[in-house]
PDB file of C-alpha atoms in Angstrom:
ATOM      1  CA  MET W   1     -11.676  59.735 100.108  1.00  0.00           C
ATOM      2  CA  LYS W   2      -9.758  62.857 100.565  1.00  0.00           C
ATOM      3  CA  PHE W   3      -8.038  65.759  98.227  1.00  0.00           C
ATOM      4  CA  VAL W   4      -6.617  68.901  98.683  1.00  0.00           C
ATOM      5  CA  LEU W   5      -8.057  71.255  96.103  1.00  0.00           C
ATOM      6  CA  PRO W   6      -5.308  74.055  95.655  1.00  0.00           C
ATOM      7  CA  ALA W   7      -5.443  73.846  91.808  1.00  0.00           C
ATOM      8  CA  LEU W   8      -8.868  74.361  91.211  1.00  0.00           C
ATOM      9  CA  SER W   9      -9.164  77.679  92.828  1.00  0.00           C
ATOM     10  CA  ALA W  10      -5.482  78.691  91.253  1.00  0.00           C
ATOM     11  CA  VAL W  11      -8.089  77.544  88.013  1.00  0.00           C
ATOM     12  CA  VAL W  12     -10.812  80.536  89.607  1.00  0.00           C
ATOM     13  CA  LEU W  13      -8.630  82.532  89.608  1.00  0.00           C
ATOM     14  CA  ALA W  14      -6.902  82.692  86.597  1.00  0.00           C
ATOM     15  CA  SER W  15      -9.808  82.171  84.016  1.00  0.00           C
ATOM     16  CA  GLY W  16     -10.662  85.556  84.434  1.00  0.00           C
ATOM     17  CA  VAL W  17      -7.568  85.922  83.070  1.00  0.00           C
ATOM     18  CA  MET W  18      -7.490  82.720  80.426  1.00  0.00           C
ATOM     19  CA  LEU W  19     -11.342  83.868  79.414  1.00  0.00           C
ATOM     20  CA  GLY W  20     -10.422  86.551  76.595  1.00  0.00           C
ATOM     21  CA  SER W  21      -7.155  85.049  75.403  1.00  0.00           C
ATOM     22  CA  VAL W  22      -6.511  83.134  72.165  1.00  0.00           C
ATOM     23  CA  SER W  23      -5.429  80.255  71.504  1.00  0.00           C
ATOM     24  CA  ALA W  24      -1.761  80.653  69.200  1.00  0.00           C
ATOM     25  CA  GLN W  25      -3.104  76.550  67.676  1.00  0.00           C
ATOM     26  CA  PRO W  26      -4.982  76.346  65.212  1.00  0.00           C
ATOM     27  CA  ALA W  27      -9.024  74.594  66.494  1.00  0.00           C
ATOM     28  CA  ALA W  28      -9.594  71.160  67.331  1.00  0.00           C
ATOM     29  CA  SER W  29     -13.168  70.852  67.147  1.00  0.00           C
ATOM     30  CA  PRO W  30     -14.671  68.393  69.669  1.00  0.00           C
ATOM     31  CA  GLN W  31     -16.145  65.740  68.468  1.00  0.00           C
ATOM     32  CA  PRO W  32     -19.094  63.303  69.542  1.00  0.00           C
ATOM     33  CA  ALA W  33     -18.024  59.962  70.588  1.00  0.00           C
ATOM     34  CA  ALA W  34     -20.276  57.483  67.483  1.00  0.00           C
ATOM     35  CA  ALA W  35     -20.062  53.343  69.494  1.00  0.00           C
ATOM     36  CA  PRO W  36     -17.161  53.495  71.220  1.00  0.00           C
ATOM     37  CA  ALA W  37     -15.064  50.141  72.162  1.00  0.00           C
ATOM     38  CA  ALA W  38     -15.821  49.515  75.554  1.00  0.00           C
ATOM     39  CA  PRO W  39     -12.449  50.604  77.906  1.00  0.00           C
ATOM     40  CA  ASN W  40      -9.685  47.718  77.700  1.00  0.00           C
ATOM     41  CA  PRO W  41      -7.469  49.277  80.549  1.00  0.00           C
ATOM     42  CA  PRO W  42      -3.976  47.273  80.821  1.00  0.00           C
ATOM     43  CA  LYS W  43      -3.492  45.095  83.286  1.00  0.00           C
ATOM     44  CA  GLU W  44      -0.804  47.018  85.103  1.00  0.00           C
ATOM     45  CA  LEU W  45      -0.941  50.222  84.984  1.00  0.00           C
ATOM     46  CA  ARG W  46       2.277  50.728  86.693  1.00  0.00           C
ATOM     47  CA  GLY W  47       4.434  52.875  83.480  1.00  0.00           C
ATOM     48  CA  ALA W  48       1.264  53.468  81.703  1.00  0.00           C
ATOM     49  CA  ARG W  49       0.866  56.896  79.939  1.00  0.00           C
ATOM     50  CA  TYR W  50      -2.735  58.474  80.228  1.00  0.00           C
ATOM     51  CA  CYS W  51      -4.017  62.167  80.428  1.00  0.00           C
ATOM     52  CA  GLU W  52      -6.879  64.351  81.502  1.00  0.00           C
ATOM     53  CA  VAL W  53      -8.915  66.481  80.297  1.00  0.00           C
ATOM     54  CA  ILE W  54     -10.853  69.095  82.749  1.00  0.00           C
ATOM     55  CA  PRO W  55     -13.247  71.377  82.320  1.00  0.00           C
ATOM     56  CA  VAL W  56     -14.666  73.701  84.438  1.00  0.00           C
ATOM     57  CA  LEU W  57     -17.717  75.259  84.869  1.00  0.00           C
ATOM     58  CA  LEU W  58     -19.534  78.495  86.372  1.00  0.00           C
ATOM     59  CA  THR W  59     -22.901  76.529  87.928  1.00  0.00           C
ATOM     60  CA  PHE W  60     -25.292  78.948  90.250  1.00  0.00           C
ATOM     61  CA  GLY W  61     -24.204  76.982  93.722  1.00  0.00           C
ATOM     62  CA  GLY W  62     -19.346  77.288  92.405  1.00  0.00           C
ATOM     63  CA  LEU W  63     -18.158  75.147  90.547  1.00  0.00           C
ATOM     64  CA  ARG W  64     -17.950  72.111  88.680  1.00  0.00           C
ATOM     65  CA  ALA W  65     -15.415  70.017  87.103  1.00  0.00           C
ATOM     66  CA  GLN W  66     -15.561  67.335  85.123  1.00  0.00           C
ATOM     67  CA  VAL W  67     -12.635  64.951  85.244  1.00  0.00           C
ATOM     68  CA  PHE W  68     -12.224  62.822  81.763  1.00  0.00           C
ATOM     69  CA  ASN W  69      -9.073  60.474  81.051  1.00  0.00           C
ATOM     70  CA  THR W  70      -7.578  58.208  78.103  1.00  0.00           C
ATOM     71  CA  LEU W  71      -7.184  55.019  80.613  1.00  0.00           C
ATOM     72  CA  GLY W  72      -8.277  52.577  78.574  1.00  0.00           C
ATOM     73  CA  HIS W  73      -9.332  54.423  75.579  1.00  0.00           C
ATOM     74  CA  SER W  74      -5.677  55.480  74.328  1.00  0.00           C
ATOM     75  CA  THR W  75      -2.298  56.423  75.794  1.00  0.00           C
ATOM     76  CA  CYS W  76      -3.319  59.764  74.971  1.00  0.00           C
ATOM     77  CA  PRO W  77      -1.102  59.927  71.240  1.00  0.00           C
ATOM     78  CA  GLU W  78       1.383  63.035  72.115  1.00  0.00           C
ATOM     79  CA  ALA W  79      -0.087  64.847  68.212  1.00  0.00           C
ATOM     80  CA  GLU W  80      -3.503  65.399  69.013  1.00  0.00           C
ATOM     81  CA  TRP W  81      -3.376  66.119  73.214  1.00  0.00           C
ATOM     82  CA  LYS W  82      -1.029  68.787  71.006  1.00  0.00           C
ATOM     83  CA  GLY W  83      -3.592  69.716  68.435  1.00  0.00           C
ATOM     84  CA  LEU W  84      -6.209  70.536  71.841  1.00  0.00           C
ATOM     85  CA  ALA W  85      -7.078  74.116  71.426  1.00  0.00           C
ATOM     86  CA  ASP W  86      -8.344  76.472  74.933  1.00  0.00           C
ATOM     87  CA  MET W  87     -10.648  78.201  72.905  1.00  0.00           C
ATOM     88  CA  SER W  88     -12.855  75.198  70.464  1.00  0.00           C
ATOM     89  CA  LEU W  89     -12.415  73.133  73.985  1.00  0.00           C
ATOM     90  CA  ARG W  90     -13.858  76.097  76.412  1.00  0.00           C
ATOM     91  CA  ARG W  91     -16.455  76.273  73.458  1.00  0.00           C
ATOM     92  CA  HIS W  92     -17.584  72.933  73.421  1.00  0.00           C
ATOM     93  CA  PHE W  93     -18.141  72.461  76.970  1.00  0.00           C
ATOM     94  CA  GLY W  94     -19.101  75.647  78.340  1.00  0.00           C
ATOM     95  CA  ALA W  95     -16.346  76.383  80.211  1.00  0.00           C
ATOM     96  CA  VAL W  96     -14.745  79.526  81.757  1.00  0.00           C
ATOM     97  CA  THR W  97     -11.304  77.322  81.725  1.00  0.00           C
ATOM     98  CA  VAL W  98     -10.316  73.791  80.535  1.00  0.00           C
ATOM     99  CA  VAL W  99      -7.696  71.858  81.960  1.00  0.00           C
ATOM    100  CA  LEU W 100      -5.238  70.325  80.037  1.00  0.00           C
ATOM    101  CA  ASN W 101      -3.267  67.505  82.580  1.00  0.00           C
ATOM    102  CA  GLY W 102      -0.763  65.361  80.704  1.00  0.00           C
ATOM    103  CA  PRO W 103       0.692  63.345  79.560  1.00  0.00           C
ATOM    104  CA  ARG W 104       1.256  61.718  82.881  1.00  0.00           C
ATOM    105  CA  TYR W 105       2.135  58.144  84.216  1.00  0.00           C
ATOM    106  CA  PHE W 106       0.636  56.218  86.263  1.00  0.00           C
ATOM    107  CA  ILE W 107       2.410  55.378  89.636  1.00  0.00           C
ATOM    108  CA  MET W 108      -0.454  52.365  90.863  1.00  0.00           C
ATOM    109  CA  ASP W 109       0.299  49.284  89.543  1.00  0.00           C
ATOM    110  CA  ARG W 110      -4.279  47.763  89.361  1.00  0.00           C
ATOM    111  CA  ILE W 111      -7.504  50.713  89.499  1.00  0.00           C
ATOM    112  CA  ILE W 112     -10.313  48.647  90.782  1.00  0.00           C
ATOM    113  CA  PRO W 113     -13.422  51.198  89.186  1.00  0.00           C
ATOM    114  CA  LYS W 114     -16.504  51.122  91.534  1.00  0.00           C
ATOM    115  CA  GLY W 115     -20.173  53.112  91.284  1.00  0.00           C
ATOM    116  CA  ALA W 116     -20.172  55.988  89.922  1.00  0.00           C
ATOM    117  CA  THR W 117     -16.968  55.942  88.215  1.00  0.00           C
ATOM    118  CA  ALA W 118     -16.758  53.497  86.785  1.00  0.00           C
ATOM    119  CA  LYS W 119     -18.519  54.134  83.888  1.00  0.00           C
ATOM    120  CA  GLY W 120     -18.987  57.522  82.827  1.00  0.00           C
ATOM    121  CA  GLU W 121     -19.361  60.139  79.383  1.00  0.00           C
ATOM    122  CA  VAL W 122     -16.877  58.953  76.547  1.00  0.00           C
ATOM    123  CA  ILE W 123     -16.224  62.179  74.871  1.00  0.00           C
ATOM    124  CA  THR W 124     -14.214  62.188  71.832  1.00  0.00           C
ATOM    125  CA  LEU W 125     -11.650  65.220  71.713  1.00  0.00           C
ATOM    126  CA  ASN W 126      -9.573  65.347  68.769  1.00  0.00           C
ATOM    127  CA  GLY W 127      -9.623  62.188  67.704  1.00  0.00           C
ATOM    128  CA  ILE W 128      -8.594  61.028  71.354  1.00  0.00           C
ATOM    129  CA  SER W 129     -11.205  59.203  72.990  1.00  0.00           C
ATOM    130  CA  MET W 130     -11.946  59.751  76.714  1.00  0.00           C
ATOM    131  CA  GLU W 131     -14.480  58.800  80.245  1.00  0.00           C
ATOM    132  CA  SER W 132     -15.690  60.358  82.970  1.00  0.00           C
ATOM    133  CA  ARG W 133     -14.274  59.252  86.187  1.00  0.00           C
ATOM    134  CA  ALA W 134     -14.386  61.906  87.939  1.00  0.00           C
ATOM    135  CA  GLU W 135     -16.439  65.133  88.637  1.00  0.00           C
ATOM    136  CA  LEU W 136     -15.204  68.100  91.242  1.00  0.00           C
ATOM    137  CA  SER W 137     -17.602  70.789  93.151  1.00  0.00           C
ATOM    138  CA  LEU W 138     -17.115  73.674  95.060  1.00  0.00           C
ATOM    139  CA  SER W 139     -19.265  75.661  96.645  1.00  0.00           C
ATOM    140  CA  LEU W 140     -19.211  79.982  96.715  1.00  0.00           C
ATOM    141  CA  PHE W 141     -18.157  80.262 100.267  1.00  0.00           C
ATOM    142  CA  GLU W 142     -15.622  76.941  99.575  1.00  0.00           C
ATOM    143  CA  LEU W 143     -14.168  79.125  96.848  1.00  0.00           C
ATOM    144  CA  LEU W 144     -13.419  81.946  99.496  1.00  0.00           C
ATOM    145  CA  ASP W 145     -12.275  79.454 101.972  1.00  0.00           C
ATOM    146  CA  LYS W 146      -8.458  79.722 102.007  1.00  0.00           C
ATOM    147  CA  PRO W 147      -6.158  77.483  99.546  1.00  0.00           C
ATOM    148  CA  PHE W 148      -5.327  73.389 100.298  1.00  0.00           C
ATOM    149  CA  THR W 149      -8.550  73.633 102.543  1.00  0.00           C
ATOM    150  CA  GLU W 150      -9.928  69.592 102.448  1.00  0.00           C
ATOM    151  CA  HIS W 151     -12.019  68.044 100.381  1.00  0.00           C
ATOM    152  CA  THR W 152     -14.464  65.139 100.449  1.00  0.00           C
ATOM    153  CA  VAL W 153     -14.196  63.507  96.853  1.00  0.00           C
ATOM    154  CA  ASP W 154     -17.571  60.481  96.889  1.00  0.00           C
ATOM    155  CA  ARG W 155     -16.123  57.972  95.036  1.00  0.00           C
ATOM    156  CA  GLU W 156     -15.407  54.422  95.599  1.00  0.00           C
ATOM    157  CA  THR W 157     -11.830  53.378  93.235  1.00  0.00           C
ATOM    158  CA  VAL W 158      -9.783  51.282  94.655  1.00  0.00           C
ATOM    159  CA  TYR W 159      -6.572  51.897  94.340  1.00  0.00           C
ATOM    160  CA  VAL W 160      -3.570  48.694  94.758  1.00  0.00           C
ATOM    161  CA  PHE W 161      -0.065  50.066  95.199  1.00  0.00           C
TER     162      PHE W 161
END
């Protein structure tokens, strides 16, 4: 599956500025998940609300972003979502920045997870349970490349519209 990843390059540029910023929100301490229940995604996804937390880590070879998604765990409660604090999340993940993506609503009817994205690490952040669903990596050379460069993501998930 191919995706265009301009946002990750923009995140890298913005992270230099964001490293010195402090969140105006009260810090929400990330909590490890305690024996999470099996995810229970709705049978019909169209219109289902979800959120994603995407920590971006600087590695020896470049950047690595891990995508945590609330699908099957919660509908991303508004108060808890707004309580997520940037600095606390960056410290928790050891990340240069953390992208909060949401809330959003699914436009597809169904997702059939397969392969590595079928079951991921489950975490709880500020009372919101979510699961790791994807990982994206960019080398330092790719970061210097032009924006909107196509990258292949190794994923077997089936999307039904």
